[in-house]
GROMACS .gro file of C-alpha atoms in nm:
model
  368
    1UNK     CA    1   0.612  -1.063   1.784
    2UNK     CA    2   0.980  -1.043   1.703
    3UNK     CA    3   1.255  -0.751   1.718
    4UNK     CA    4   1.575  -0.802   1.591
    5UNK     CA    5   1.838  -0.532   1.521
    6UNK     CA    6   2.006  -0.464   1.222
    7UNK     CA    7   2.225  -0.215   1.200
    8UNK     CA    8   2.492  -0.095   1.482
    9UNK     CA    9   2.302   0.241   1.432
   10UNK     CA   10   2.150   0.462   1.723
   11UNK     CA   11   1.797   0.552   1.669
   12UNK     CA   12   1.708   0.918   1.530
   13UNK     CA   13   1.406   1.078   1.690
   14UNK     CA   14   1.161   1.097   1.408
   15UNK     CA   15   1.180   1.487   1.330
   16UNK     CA   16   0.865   1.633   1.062
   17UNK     CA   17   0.956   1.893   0.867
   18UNK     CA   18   0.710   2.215   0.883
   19UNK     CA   19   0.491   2.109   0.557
   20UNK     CA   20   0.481   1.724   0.718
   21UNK     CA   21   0.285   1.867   1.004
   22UNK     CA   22  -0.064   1.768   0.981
   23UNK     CA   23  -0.272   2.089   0.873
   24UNK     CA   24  -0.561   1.909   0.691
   25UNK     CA   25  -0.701   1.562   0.617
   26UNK     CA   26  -0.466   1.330   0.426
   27UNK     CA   27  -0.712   1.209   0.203
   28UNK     CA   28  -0.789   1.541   0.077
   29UNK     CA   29  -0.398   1.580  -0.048
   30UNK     CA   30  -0.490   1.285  -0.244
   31UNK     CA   31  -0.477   1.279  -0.610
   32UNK     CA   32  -0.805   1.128  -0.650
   33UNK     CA   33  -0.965   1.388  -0.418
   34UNK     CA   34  -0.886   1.643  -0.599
   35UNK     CA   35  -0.976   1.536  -0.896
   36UNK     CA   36  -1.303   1.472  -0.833
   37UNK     CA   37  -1.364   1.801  -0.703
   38UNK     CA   38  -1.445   1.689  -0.346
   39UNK     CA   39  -1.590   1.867  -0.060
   40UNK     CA   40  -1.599   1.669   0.281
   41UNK     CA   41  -1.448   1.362   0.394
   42UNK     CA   42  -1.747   1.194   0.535
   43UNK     CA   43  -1.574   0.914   0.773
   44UNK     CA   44  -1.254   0.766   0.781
   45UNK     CA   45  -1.017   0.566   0.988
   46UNK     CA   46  -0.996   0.724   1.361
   47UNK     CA   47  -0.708   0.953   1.393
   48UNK     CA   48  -0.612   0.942   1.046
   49UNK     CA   49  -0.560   1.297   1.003
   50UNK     CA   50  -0.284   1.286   1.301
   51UNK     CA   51  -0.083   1.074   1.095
   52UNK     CA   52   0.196   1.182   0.841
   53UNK     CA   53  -0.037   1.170   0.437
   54UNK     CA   54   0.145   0.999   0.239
   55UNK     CA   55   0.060   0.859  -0.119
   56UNK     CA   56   0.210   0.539  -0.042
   57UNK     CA   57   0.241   0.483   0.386
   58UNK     CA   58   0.380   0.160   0.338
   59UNK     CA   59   0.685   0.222   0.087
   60UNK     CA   60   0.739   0.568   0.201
   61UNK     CA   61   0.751   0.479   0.583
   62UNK     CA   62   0.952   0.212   0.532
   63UNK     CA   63   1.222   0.404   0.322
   64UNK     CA   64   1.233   0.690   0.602
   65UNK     CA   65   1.241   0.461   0.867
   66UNK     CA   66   1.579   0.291   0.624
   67UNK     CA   67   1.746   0.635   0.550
   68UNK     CA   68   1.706   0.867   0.897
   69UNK     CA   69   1.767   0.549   1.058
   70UNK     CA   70   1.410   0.478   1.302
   71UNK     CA   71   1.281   0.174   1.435
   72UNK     CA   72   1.070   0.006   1.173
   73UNK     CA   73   0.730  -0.181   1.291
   74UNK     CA   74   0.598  -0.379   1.009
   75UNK     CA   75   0.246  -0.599   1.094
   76UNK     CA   76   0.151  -0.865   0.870
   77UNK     CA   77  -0.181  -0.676   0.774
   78UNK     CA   78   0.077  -0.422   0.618
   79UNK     CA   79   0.269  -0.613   0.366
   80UNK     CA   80  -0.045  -0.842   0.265
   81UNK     CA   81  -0.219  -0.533   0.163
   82UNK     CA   82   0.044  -0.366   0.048
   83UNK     CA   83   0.035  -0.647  -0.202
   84UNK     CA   84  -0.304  -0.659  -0.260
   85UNK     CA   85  -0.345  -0.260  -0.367
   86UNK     CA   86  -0.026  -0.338  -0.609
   87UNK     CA   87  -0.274  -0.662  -0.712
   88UNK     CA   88  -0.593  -0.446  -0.773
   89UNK     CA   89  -0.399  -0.214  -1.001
   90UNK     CA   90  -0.299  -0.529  -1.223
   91UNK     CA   91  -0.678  -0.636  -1.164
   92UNK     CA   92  -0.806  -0.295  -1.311
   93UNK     CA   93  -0.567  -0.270  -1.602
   94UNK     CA   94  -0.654  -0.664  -1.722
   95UNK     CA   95  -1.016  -0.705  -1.637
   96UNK     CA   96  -1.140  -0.813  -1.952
   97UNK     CA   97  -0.862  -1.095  -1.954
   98UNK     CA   98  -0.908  -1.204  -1.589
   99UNK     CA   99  -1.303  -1.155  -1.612
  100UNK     CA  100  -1.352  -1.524  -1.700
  101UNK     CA  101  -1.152  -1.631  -1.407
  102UNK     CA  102  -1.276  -1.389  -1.124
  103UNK     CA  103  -1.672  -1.341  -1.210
  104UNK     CA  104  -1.944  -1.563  -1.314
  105UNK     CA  105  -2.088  -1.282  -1.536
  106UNK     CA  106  -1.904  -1.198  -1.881
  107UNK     CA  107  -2.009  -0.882  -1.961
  108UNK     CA  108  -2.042  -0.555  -1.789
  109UNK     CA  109  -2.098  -0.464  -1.421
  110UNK     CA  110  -2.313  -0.586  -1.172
  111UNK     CA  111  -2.473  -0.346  -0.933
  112UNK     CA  112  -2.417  -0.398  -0.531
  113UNK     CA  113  -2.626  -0.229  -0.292
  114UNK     CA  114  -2.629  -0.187   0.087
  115UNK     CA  115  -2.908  -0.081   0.263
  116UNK     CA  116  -2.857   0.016   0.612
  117UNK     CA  117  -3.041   0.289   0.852
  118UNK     CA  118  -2.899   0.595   0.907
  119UNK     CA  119  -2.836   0.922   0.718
  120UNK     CA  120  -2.559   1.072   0.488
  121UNK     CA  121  -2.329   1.215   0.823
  122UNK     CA  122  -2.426   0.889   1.083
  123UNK     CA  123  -2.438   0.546   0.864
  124UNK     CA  124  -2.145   0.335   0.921
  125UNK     CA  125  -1.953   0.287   0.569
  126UNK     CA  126  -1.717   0.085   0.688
  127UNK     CA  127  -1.941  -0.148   0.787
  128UNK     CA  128  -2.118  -0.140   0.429
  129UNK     CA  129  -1.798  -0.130   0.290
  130UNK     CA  130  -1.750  -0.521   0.422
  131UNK     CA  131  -2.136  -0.616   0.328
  132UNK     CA  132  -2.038  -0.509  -0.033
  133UNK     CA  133  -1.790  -0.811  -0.004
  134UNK     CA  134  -2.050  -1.062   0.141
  135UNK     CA  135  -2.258  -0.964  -0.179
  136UNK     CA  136  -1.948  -0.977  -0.403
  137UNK     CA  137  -1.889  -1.339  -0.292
  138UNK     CA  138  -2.226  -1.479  -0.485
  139UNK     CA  139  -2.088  -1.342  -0.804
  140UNK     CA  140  -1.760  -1.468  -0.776
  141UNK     CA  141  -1.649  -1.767  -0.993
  142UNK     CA  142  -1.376  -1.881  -0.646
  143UNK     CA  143  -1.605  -1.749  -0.358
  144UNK     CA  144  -1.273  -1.779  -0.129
  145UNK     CA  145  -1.125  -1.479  -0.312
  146UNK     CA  146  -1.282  -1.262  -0.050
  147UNK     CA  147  -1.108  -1.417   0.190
  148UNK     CA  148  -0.781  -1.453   0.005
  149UNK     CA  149  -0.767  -1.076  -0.032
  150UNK     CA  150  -0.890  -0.982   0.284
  151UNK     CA  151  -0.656  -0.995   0.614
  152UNK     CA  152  -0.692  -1.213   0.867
  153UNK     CA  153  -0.403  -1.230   1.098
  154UNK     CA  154  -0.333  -1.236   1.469
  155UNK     CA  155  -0.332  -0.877   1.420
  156UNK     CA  156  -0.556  -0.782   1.220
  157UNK     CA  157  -0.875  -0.548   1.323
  158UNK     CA  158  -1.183  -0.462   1.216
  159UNK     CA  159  -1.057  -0.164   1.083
  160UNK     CA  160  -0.833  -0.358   0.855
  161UNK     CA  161  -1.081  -0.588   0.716
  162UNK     CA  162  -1.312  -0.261   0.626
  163UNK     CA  163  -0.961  -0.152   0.446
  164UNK     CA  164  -0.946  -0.531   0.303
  165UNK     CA  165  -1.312  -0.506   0.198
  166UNK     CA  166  -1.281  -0.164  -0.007
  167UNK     CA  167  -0.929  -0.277  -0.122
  168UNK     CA  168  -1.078  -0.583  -0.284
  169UNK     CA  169  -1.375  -0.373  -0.397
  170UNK     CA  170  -1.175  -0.085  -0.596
  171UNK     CA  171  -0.968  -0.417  -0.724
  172UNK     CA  172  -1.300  -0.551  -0.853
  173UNK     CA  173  -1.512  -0.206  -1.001
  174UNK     CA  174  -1.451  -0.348  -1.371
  175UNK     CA  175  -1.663  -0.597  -1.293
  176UNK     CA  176  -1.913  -0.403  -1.040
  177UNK     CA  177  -2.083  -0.047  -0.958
  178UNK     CA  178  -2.136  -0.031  -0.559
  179UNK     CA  179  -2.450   0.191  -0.420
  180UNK     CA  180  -2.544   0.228  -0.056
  181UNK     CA  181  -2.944   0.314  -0.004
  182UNK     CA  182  -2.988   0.469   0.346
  183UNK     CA  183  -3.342   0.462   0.569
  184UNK     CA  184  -3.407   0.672   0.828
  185UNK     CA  185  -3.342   0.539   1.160
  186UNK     CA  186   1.483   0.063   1.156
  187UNK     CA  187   1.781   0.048   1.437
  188UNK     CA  188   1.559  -0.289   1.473
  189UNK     CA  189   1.237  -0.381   1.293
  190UNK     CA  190   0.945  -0.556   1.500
  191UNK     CA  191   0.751  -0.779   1.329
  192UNK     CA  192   0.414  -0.788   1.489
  193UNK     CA  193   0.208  -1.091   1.495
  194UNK     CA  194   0.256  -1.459   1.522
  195UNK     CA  195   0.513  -1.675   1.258
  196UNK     CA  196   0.193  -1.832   1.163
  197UNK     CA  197   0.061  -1.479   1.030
  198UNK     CA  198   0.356  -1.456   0.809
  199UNK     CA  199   0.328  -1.790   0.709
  200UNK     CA  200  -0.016  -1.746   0.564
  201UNK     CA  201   0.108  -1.442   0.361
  202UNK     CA  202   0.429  -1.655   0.214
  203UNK     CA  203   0.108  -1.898   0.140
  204UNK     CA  204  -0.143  -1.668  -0.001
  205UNK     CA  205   0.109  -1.503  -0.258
  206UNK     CA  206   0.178  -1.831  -0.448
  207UNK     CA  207  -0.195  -1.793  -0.597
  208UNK     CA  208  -0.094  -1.490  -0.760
  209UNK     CA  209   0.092  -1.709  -1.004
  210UNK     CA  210  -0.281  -1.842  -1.116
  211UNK     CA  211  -0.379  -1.523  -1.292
  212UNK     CA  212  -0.114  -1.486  -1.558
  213UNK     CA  213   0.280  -1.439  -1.661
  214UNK     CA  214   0.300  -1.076  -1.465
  215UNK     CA  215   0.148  -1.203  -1.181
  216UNK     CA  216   0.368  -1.491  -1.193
  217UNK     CA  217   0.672  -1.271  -1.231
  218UNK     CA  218   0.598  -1.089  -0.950
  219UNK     CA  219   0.519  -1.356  -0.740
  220UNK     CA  220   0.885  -1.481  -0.812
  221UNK     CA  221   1.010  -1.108  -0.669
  222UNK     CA  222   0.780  -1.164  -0.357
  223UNK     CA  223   0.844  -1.506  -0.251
  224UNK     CA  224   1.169  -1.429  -0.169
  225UNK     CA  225   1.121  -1.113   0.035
  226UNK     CA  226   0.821  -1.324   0.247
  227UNK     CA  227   1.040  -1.585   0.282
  228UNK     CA  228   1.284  -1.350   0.489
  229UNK     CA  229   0.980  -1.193   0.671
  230UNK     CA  230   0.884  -1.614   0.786
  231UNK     CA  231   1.265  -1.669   0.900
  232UNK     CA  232   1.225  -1.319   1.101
  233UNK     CA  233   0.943  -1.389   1.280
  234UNK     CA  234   1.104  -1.751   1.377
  235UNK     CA  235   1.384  -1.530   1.494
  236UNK     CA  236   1.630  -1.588   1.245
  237UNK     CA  237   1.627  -1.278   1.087
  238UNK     CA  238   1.894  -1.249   0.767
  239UNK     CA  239   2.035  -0.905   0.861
  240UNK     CA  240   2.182  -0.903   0.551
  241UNK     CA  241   1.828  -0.849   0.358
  242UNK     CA  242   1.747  -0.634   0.632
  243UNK     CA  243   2.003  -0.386   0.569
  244UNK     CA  244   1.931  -0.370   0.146
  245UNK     CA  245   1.539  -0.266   0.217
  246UNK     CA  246   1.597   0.011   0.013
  247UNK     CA  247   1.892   0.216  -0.189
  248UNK     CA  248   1.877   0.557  -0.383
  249UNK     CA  249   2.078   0.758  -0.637
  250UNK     CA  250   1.998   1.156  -0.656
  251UNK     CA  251   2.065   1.292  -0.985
  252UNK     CA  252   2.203   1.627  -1.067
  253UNK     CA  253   1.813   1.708  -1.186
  254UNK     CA  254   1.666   1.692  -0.865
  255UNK     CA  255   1.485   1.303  -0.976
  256UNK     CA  256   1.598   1.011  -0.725
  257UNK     CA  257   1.572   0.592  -0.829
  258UNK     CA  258   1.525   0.391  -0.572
  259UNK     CA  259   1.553   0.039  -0.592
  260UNK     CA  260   1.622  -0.253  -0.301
  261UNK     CA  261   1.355  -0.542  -0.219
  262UNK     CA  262   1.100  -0.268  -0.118
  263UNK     CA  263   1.063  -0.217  -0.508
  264UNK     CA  264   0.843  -0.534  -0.517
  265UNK     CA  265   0.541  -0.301  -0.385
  266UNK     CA  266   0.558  -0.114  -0.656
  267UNK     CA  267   0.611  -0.326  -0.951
  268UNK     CA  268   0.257  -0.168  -1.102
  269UNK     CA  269   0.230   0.191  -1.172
  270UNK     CA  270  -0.064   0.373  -1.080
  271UNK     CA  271  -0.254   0.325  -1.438
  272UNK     CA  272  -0.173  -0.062  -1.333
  273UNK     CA  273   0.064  -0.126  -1.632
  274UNK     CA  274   0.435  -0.342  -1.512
  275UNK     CA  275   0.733  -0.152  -1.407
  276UNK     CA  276   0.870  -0.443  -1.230
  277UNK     CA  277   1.132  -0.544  -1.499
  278UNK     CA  278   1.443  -0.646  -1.321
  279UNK     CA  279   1.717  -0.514  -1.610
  280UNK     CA  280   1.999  -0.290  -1.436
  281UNK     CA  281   2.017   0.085  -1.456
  282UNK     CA  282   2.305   0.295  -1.482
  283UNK     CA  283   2.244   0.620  -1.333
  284UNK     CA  284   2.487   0.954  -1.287
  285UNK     CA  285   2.512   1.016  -0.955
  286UNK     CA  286   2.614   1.327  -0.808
  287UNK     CA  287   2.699   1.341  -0.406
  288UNK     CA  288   2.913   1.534  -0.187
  289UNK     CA  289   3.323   1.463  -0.219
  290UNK     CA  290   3.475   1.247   0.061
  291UNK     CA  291   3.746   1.372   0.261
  292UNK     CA  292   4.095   1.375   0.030
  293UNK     CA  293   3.906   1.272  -0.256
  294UNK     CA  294   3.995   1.467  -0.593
  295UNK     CA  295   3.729   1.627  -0.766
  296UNK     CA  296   3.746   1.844  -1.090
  297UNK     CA  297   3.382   1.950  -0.990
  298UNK     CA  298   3.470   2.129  -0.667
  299UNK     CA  299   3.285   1.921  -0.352
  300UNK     CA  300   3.089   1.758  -0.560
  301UNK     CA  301   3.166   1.403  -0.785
  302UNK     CA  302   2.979   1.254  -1.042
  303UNK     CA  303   2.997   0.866  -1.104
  304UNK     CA  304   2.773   0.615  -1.283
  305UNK     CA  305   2.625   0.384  -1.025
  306UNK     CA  306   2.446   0.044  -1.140
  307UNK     CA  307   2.127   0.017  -0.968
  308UNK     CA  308   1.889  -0.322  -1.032
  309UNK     CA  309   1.877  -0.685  -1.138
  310UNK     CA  310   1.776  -0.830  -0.842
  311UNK     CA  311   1.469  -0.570  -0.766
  312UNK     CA  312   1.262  -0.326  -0.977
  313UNK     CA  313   1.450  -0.005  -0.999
  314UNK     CA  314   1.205   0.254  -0.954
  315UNK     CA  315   1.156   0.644  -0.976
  316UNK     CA  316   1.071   0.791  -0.616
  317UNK     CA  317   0.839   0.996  -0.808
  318UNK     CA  318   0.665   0.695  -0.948
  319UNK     CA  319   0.619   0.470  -0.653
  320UNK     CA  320   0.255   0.388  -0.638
  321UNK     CA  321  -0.008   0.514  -0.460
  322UNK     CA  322  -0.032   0.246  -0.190
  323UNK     CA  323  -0.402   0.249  -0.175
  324UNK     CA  324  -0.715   0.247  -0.391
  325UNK     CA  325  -1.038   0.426  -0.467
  326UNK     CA  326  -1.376   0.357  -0.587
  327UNK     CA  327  -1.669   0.513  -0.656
  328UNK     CA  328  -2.026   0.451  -0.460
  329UNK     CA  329  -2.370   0.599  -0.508
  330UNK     CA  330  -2.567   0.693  -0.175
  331UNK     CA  331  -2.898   0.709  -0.185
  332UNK     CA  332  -3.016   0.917   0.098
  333UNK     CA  333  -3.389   0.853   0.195
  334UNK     CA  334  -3.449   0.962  -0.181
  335UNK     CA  335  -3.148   1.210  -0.206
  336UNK     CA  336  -2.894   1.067  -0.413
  337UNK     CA  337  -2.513   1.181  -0.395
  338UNK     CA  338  -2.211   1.056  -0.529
  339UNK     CA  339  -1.890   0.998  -0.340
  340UNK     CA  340  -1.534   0.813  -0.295
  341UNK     CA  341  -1.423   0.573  -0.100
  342UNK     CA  342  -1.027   0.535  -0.013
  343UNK     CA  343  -0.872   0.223   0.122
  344UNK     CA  344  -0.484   0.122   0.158
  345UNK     CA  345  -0.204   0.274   0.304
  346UNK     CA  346  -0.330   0.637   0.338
  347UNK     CA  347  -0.010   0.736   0.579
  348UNK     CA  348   0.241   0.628   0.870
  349UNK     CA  349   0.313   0.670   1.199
  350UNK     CA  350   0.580   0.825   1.437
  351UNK     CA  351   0.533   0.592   1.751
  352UNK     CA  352   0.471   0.742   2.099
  353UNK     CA  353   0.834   0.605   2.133
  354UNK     CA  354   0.969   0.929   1.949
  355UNK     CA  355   1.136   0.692   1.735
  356UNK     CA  356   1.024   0.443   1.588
  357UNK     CA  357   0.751   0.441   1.181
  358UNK     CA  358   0.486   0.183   1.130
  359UNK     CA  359   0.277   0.244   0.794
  360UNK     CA  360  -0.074   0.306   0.850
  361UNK     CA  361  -0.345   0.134   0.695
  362UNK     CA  362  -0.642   0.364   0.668
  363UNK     CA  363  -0.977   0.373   0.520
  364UNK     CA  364  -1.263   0.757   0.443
  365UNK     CA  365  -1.561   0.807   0.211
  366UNK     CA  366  -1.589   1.141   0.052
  367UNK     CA  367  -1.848   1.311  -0.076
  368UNK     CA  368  -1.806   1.448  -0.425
   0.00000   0.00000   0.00000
């Protein structure tokens, strides 16, 4: 574990707004959710619903944590499957053209069931959720994707590897249907983790470059950035990098761009199609007037401001959902029901601290 500080900021308690409060389940402000017309959240990650939803924990923590000026707390489990969601997206949107190189079977979907004892309300889906994987593997044309995709860190939990395992399974439905048959019975950022954790991620991303020229051009974006995340844990942080995370331009239309190295976690939209290009934006900004500065718009001033070139420029309203879904059959002692399953960064935390945001990676099952 490292902390390093950088900025000569004091730390803002982390304040929630009235509608940030947690008055539901996160999952069920989800998207997805809704969509499908579900009813109950059948499991999910403990204490989930204490946490602050979010459609994307990871980029959306880590950009409050950057503007209201918190203590940022990053684990390597975070960023890796921050990546991987982004990678299941690409996944999804390319099957047919990756199919040769990720499954042994070139047409259709296999079916993957779990049986386990229990009943609809007591069987552990987390737990099937990380069988579907040891299945998965047989039908797999590199049976070390598994464990390429899932984390497996100094820090990681079991937790995480039940988010890893229905990360990697939502990245793989094109090419499977899953069914589970039940029987009775930032003031300073700490890096958690050893350098060796962060290491393995810097090492893991290069095989993105193996499954085509997107892939490749992102994994030219994110070498960089996990390059600075290896020098931070050997405590030579570049407080330089540390300080761009992140920058956004409001517009007089109430839209925002953000753009800034956190931009590489969302270089696929939500449909999994690139929005990663690197071309710079010119955007009208309009902000408050500085002290003695002339204005013919009263307090405000509008300027052009170039945003881009080095990271995706992105519309806050279009960062991706950092986490996945994918649907799974239950066959209940003959009683069949359909439901959801949600993996990824489902929401963040304000530490016990008061001050400090660490994304939260978070897994539920929901009954449609």
């Amino acid at each position: 574990m490292v902390t390093f500080a950088v900025s000569p900021v004091e730390a803002n308690k982390v304040e929630l707004n009235e509608w940030e409060r947690p008055t539901g389940h996160p999952v069920a402000e989800r998207r997805e959710y809704k969509d499908a017309n579900c009813r109950d959240v059948l499991q999910a990650s403990p204490n989930l619903d204490a946490r602050i939803g979010s459609p994307n924990g990871f980029v959306h923590g880590v950009v409050r944590a950057y503007n209201n000026h918190h203590h940022l707390v990053l684990r390597p489990d975070d960023v890796w499957l921050a990546i991987m969601t982004q990678f299941g997206l690409f996944v999804n949107k390319n099957a047919e053209d990756l199919r040769h190189a990720l499954v042994k079977h070139q047409e259709g979907q296999k079916e993957l069931v779990v049986k386990d004892v229990g009943s609809l309300r007591t069987v552990d889906y987390g737990y099937m959720a990380t069988q579907m994987i040891d299945q998965m593997t047989d039908h797999l044309v590199d049976p070390a994707l598994s464990e390429w995709v899932l984390p497996s860190f100094s820090t990681t939990t079991f937790h995480d590897r039940i988010v890893g395992s229905v990360v990697m399974m939502a990245s793989m439905k094109k090419y499977f249907t899953y069914s589970c048959q039940l029987a009775c019975g930032i003031p300073t950022v700490t890096l958690l983790g050893t350098v060796s954790d962060w290491e393995d991620i810097r090492r893991r991303a290069d095989k993105l470059a193996t499954f085509g020229d997107l892939t490749t051009k992102w994994m030219s974006m994110l070498t960089p950035v996990l390059d600075q995340f290896v020098a931070a844990a050997n405590n030579k942080p570049d407080v330089e990098f540390w300080q761009r995370i992140c920058h956004s331009v409001s517009h007089g239309s109430g839209s925002c761009h953000l753009s800034g190295w956190i931009t590489v976690f969302s270089v696929f939209d939500d449909a999994g199609v690139w929005q990663g290009d690197l071309d710079a934006v010119e955007i009208l900004q309009i902000r408050k007037a500085r002290p003695g500065e002339f204005t013919p718009y009263g307090s405000h001033v509008r300027e052009m401001v170039k945003l881009g070139g080095d990271f995706p420029v992105v519309e806050v309203g279009k960062v991706t959902a950092g986490y996945l879904t994918v649907d799974v059959k239950i066959d209940d002692n003959g009683t069949e029901y359909k439901s959801v399953m949600f993996a990824g960064h489902l929401a963040y935390e304000a530490l016990v601290d008061g001050t400090s945001i660490q994304p939260t990676l978070a897994w539920a099952i929901a009954l449609k």
